[in-house]
Short mmCIF file of C-alpha atoms in Angstrom, two decimals:
data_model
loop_
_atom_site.label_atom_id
_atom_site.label_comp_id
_atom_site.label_asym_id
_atom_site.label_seq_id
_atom_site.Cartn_x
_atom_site.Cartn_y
_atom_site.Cartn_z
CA UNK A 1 2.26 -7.23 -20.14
CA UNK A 2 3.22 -10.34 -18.12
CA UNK A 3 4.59 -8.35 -15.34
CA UNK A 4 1.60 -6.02 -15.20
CA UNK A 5 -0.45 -9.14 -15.12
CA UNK A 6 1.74 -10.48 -12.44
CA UNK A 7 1.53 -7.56 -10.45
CA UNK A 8 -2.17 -7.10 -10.77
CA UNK A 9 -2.69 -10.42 -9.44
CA UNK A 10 -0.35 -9.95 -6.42
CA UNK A 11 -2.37 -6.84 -5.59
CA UNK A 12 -5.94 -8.98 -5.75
CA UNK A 13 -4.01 -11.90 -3.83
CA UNK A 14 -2.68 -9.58 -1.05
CA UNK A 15 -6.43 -8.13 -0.64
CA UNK A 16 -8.59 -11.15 -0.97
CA UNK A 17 -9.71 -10.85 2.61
CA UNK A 18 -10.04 -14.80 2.43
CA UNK A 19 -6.24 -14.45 2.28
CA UNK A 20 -5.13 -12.10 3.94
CA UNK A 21 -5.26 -9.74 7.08
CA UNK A 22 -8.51 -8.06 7.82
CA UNK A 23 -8.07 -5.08 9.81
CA UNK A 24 -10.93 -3.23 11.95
CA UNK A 25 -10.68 0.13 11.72
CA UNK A 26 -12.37 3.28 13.37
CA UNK A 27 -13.29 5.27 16.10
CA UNK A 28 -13.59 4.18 20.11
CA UNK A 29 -16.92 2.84 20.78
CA UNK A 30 -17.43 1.19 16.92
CA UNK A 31 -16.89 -2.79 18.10
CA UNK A 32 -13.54 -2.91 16.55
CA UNK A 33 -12.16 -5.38 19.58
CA UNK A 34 -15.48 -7.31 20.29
CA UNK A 35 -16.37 -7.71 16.91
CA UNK A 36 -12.61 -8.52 15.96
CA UNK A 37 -12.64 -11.57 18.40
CA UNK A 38 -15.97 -12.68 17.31
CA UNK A 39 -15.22 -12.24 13.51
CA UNK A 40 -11.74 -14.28 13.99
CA UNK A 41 -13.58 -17.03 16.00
CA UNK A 42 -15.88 -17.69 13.15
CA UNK A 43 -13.33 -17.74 11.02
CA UNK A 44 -10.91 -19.86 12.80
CA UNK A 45 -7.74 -17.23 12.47
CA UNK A 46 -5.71 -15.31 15.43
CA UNK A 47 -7.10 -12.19 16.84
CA UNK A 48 -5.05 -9.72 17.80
CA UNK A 49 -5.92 -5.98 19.16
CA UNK A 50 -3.12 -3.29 18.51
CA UNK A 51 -3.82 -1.51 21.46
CA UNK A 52 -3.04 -4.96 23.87
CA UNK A 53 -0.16 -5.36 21.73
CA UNK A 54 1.12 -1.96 22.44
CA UNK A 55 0.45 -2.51 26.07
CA UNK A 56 2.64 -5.75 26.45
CA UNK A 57 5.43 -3.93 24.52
CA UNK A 58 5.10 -0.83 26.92
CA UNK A 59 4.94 -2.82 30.15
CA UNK A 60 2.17 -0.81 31.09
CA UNK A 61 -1.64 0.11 30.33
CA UNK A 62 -2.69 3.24 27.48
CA UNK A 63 -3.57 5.40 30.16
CA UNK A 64 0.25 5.01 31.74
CA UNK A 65 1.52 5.81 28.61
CA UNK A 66 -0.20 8.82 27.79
CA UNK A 67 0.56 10.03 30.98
CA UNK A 68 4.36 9.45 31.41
CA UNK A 69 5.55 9.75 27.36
CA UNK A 70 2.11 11.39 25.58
CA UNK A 71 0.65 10.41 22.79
CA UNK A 72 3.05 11.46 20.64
CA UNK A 73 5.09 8.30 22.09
CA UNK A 74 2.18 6.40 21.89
CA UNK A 75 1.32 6.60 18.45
CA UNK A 76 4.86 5.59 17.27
CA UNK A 77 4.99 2.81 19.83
CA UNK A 78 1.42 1.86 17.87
CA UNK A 79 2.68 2.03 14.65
CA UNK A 80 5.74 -0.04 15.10
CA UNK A 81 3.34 -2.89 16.84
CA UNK A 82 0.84 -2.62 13.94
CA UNK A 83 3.64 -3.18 11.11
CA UNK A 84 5.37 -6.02 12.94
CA UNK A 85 1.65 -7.92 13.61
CA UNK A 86 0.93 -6.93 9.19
CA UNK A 87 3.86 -8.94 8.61
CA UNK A 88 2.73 -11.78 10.63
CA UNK A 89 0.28 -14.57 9.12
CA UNK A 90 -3.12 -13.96 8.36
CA UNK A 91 -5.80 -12.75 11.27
CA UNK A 92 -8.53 -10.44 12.39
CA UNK A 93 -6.59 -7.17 13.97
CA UNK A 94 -8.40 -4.47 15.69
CA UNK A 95 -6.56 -1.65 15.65
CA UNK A 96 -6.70 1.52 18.21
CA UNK A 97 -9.07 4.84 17.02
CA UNK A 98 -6.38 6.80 15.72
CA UNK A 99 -4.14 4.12 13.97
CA UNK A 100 -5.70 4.89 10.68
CA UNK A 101 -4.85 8.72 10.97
CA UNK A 102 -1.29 8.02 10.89
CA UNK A 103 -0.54 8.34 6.83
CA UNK A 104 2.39 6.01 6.75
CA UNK A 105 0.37 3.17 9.24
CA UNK A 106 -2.85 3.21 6.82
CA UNK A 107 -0.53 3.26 4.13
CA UNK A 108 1.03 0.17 4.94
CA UNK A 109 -3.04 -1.14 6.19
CA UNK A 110 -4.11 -0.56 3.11
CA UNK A 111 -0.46 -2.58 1.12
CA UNK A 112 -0.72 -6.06 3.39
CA UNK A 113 -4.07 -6.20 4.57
CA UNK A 114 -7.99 -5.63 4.04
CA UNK A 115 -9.48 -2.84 6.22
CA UNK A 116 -12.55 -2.00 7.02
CA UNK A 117 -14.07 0.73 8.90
CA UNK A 118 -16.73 -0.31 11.19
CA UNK A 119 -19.24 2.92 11.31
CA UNK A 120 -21.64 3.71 14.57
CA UNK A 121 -23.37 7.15 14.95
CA UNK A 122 -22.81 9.11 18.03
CA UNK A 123 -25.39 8.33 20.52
CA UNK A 124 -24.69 4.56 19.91
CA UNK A 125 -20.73 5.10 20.69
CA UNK A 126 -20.99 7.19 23.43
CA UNK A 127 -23.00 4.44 25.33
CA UNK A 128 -20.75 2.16 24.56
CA UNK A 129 -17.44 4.74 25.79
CA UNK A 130 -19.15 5.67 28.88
CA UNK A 131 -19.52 2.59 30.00
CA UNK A 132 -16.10 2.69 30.44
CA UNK A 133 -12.91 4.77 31.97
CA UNK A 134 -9.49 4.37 30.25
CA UNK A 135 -9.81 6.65 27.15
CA UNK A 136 -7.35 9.25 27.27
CA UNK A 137 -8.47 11.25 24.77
CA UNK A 138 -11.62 11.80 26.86
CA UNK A 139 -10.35 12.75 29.89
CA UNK A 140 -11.52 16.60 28.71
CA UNK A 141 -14.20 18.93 29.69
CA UNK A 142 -17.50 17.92 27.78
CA UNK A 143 -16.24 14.34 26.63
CA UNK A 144 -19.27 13.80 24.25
CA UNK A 145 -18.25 16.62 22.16
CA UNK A 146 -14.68 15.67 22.26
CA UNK A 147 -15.74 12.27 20.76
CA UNK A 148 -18.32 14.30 18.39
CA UNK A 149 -14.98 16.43 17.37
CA UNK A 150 -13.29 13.37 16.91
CA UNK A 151 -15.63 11.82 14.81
CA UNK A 152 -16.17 14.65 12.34
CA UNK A 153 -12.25 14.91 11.95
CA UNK A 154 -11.52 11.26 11.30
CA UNK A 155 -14.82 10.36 9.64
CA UNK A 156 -12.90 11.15 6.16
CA UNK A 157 -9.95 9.40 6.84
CA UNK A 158 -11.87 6.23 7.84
CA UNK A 159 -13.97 6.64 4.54
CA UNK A 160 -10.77 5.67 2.48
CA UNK A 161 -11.11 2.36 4.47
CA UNK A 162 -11.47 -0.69 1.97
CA UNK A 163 -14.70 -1.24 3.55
CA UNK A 164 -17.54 0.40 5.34
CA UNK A 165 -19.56 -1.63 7.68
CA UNK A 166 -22.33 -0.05 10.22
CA UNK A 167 -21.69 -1.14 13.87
CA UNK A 168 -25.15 -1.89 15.21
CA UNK A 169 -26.20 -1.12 18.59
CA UNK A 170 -27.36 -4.59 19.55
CA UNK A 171 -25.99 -8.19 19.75
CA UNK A 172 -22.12 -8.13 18.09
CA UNK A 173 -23.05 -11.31 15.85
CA UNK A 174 -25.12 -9.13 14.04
CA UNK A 175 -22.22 -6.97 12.69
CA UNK A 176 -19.95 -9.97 12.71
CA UNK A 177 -22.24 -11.17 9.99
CA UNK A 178 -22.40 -7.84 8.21
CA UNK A 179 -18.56 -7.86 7.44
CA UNK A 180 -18.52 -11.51 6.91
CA UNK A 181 -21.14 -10.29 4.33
CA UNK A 182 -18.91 -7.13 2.62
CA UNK A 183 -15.90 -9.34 2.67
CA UNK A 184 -17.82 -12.51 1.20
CA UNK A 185 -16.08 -14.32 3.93
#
């Protein structure tokens, strides 16, 4: 009974998101990296975005990568930079769209840290991804429905998230405060 106890309050420790990691999770366009910097700013801890991360350990940017080792490559290079930064102290870590799809990866998300999946409807994240070049996966014919593919497939997987919180299309202190509010942080 003690140990159960014991072990029950290790789990509860390890995901008190005043604690411990908080990780942003979901698809390109939801606000994980602004909203990441903001939310760790407010609350005083490191920020840290996976994809950066996976950049300085590369040498070069996600688009290079792709291009020269795939994203087969990519997605281990990911994983290994998002395990080493889980055993690192506490902070706000935005992670890359399609860390959470990687079993093992959300697995260990999900052991050492609190995630939550930061939710935006379609329209809202394919203003915010057009804005901008740099996403591999959208380098396709008829990149709105690649991202609508996308979403539908990983939707699911970001629903076992330990938190949902809708990224609003307006000012990023407004969904800042919305996860500050889920995590009672």
């Amino acid at each position: 009974m003690e140990n159960d106890q014991k072990a029950a309050n290790a789990h509860s420790t390890a995901h008190d998101p005043n604690k411990c990691t908080i990780v942003l999770v979901g698809i390109m366009g939801a606000g994980k990296s602004s909203v990441g910097r903001r939310l760790a700013q407010a609350l005083g801890i490191p920020f840290h975005d996976s994809d950066d991360e996976v950049e300085k350990a590369a040498s070069m940017k996600i688009p290079e990568i792709f291009a020269k080792h795939g994203e087969e490559e990519f997605r281990r290079g990911e994983s290994s930079v998002i395990k080493r930064l889980l055993d690192e102290p506490r902070m706000v870590l935005a992670t890359g769209g399609g860390a959470f799809m990687n079993e093992a990866t959300r697995q260990l998300m999900q052991e050492k840290a609190v995630t939550v999946w930061l939710k935006a409807d379609l329209e809202t994240l394919w203003r915010r991804v057009s804005k901008k070049g740099g996403r591999p996966l959208l380098k396709k014919q008829n990149p709105k429905q690649v991202l609508a593919d996308l979403l539908t497939e990983r939707e699911p997987v970001y629903a076992l998230a330990d938190y949902e919180v809708v990224s609003v299309d307006g000012p990023h202190k407004i969904t800042v405060e919305a996860v500050r509010s889920a995590l009672n942080i």
